[in-house]
Amino acid sequence: DHLFQFFHQADTGMARKFQGTGLGLAITKQLVELMGGTIEFTSEPGVGSCFWCEIPLQQALTALPEQTQPISPPLRIGLLTASQPLRNVLTHYLQSWNLGCLTATSGLEALTMIRQAYMDRQSLDVLLVDASLSTLDPWTFGRTFTNDAQLSSTRLILLTDLGRGDLVQQAQQCGYHTHLSKPIHYHQLYRSLCPALDGRPNQDPPSGLSSPPASLHPSPPSEETPPEARILLVEDNVVNQRVATRMLTKLHLQVDIANNGQEALDALRQRPYDLIFMDCQMPEMDGFEATQKIRQAERERETLLNAGGGEKEPQPSLFSLTDSHRSHVPIIALTANALPSDRSRCLEAGMDDFLSKPVS
């Protein structure tokens, strides 16, 4: 039971090596119990742990709201994925619009299926391609369609994991007409299928569906856009990395990622940065220690320059953490904590400002 207590780990020395604050299991246990369920686990020291939960759920009284109208004329749809849950969800959506679906679990199977449909004069109008398929290179697969007359009439839609907006441009270059992020929403799938109707560019979604998603083709930066600033994002959580990177790249900023404080120091030795977003709680070296080392290097450099040392950098190599043209690199803290004492701790460590997660 002690594993489910706040801030308790089997080995207190593990916190610096692995991610986590000790809150996850305690919060999960409370959530499961609030839903009338139970959580259990098996664990073997040196091997790992397996956690699972059982939650009693009642069957829904109402099905998916019938707010749709059939897509007409009917489209011929193909789905390339090895995920049974994804196949079940998308098939259910398509059936609500009176559309069938041919499925394949590999790129070769999909190509064979589409070529056979072409020979039968029943070419597929749309193929949904799961980019997470381990046996598939989605870029080579997409280019195959672009260069083959039997395949080029099929509209390709790439299905990616959440937060992979960075793949949009590459997908377009490789022959994909559009891209949807998982989990696939009902109205987004409907909207993405409509352009395949007789070559018409758009169709309004049925009454009751929410507004269509923002365009997947961002406007190019104007000529007045200033040169891209280079940002260092220091964050150990992959999902947070993807979300923050997507937000920053939309602002036409270059983003490099470091997974902990030590990687941040290594990155700063390689090049200067205009701004650093620093997570506070990370394995190996946290954001507080990394910030203190950066500020120490800046102070030592300033002392050297004031003493007439010029641009020559003495040992140790920490002096190369800051470039000679910037005496102070701005550091903004990223933290899940929002108390005044947390803000004070960030400022005392040398950070310039403080943002609470989730950042929007």
GROMACS .gro file of C-alpha atoms in nm, residues 342-352:
model
   11
  342ASP     CA    1   0.681   2.799  -0.593
  343ARG     CA    2   0.713   3.122  -0.791
  344SER     CA    3   0.953   3.260  -0.531
  345ARG     CA    4   1.170   2.950  -0.552
  346CYS     CA    5   1.193   2.984  -0.931
  347LEU     CA    6   1.295   3.349  -0.909
  348GLU     CA    7   1.549   3.275  -0.635
  349ALA     CA    8   1.710   3.012  -0.859
  350GLY     CA    9   1.765   3.280  -1.124
  351MET     CA   10   1.466   3.229  -1.352
  352ASP     CA   11   1.310   3.540  -1.504
   0.00000   0.00000   0.00000
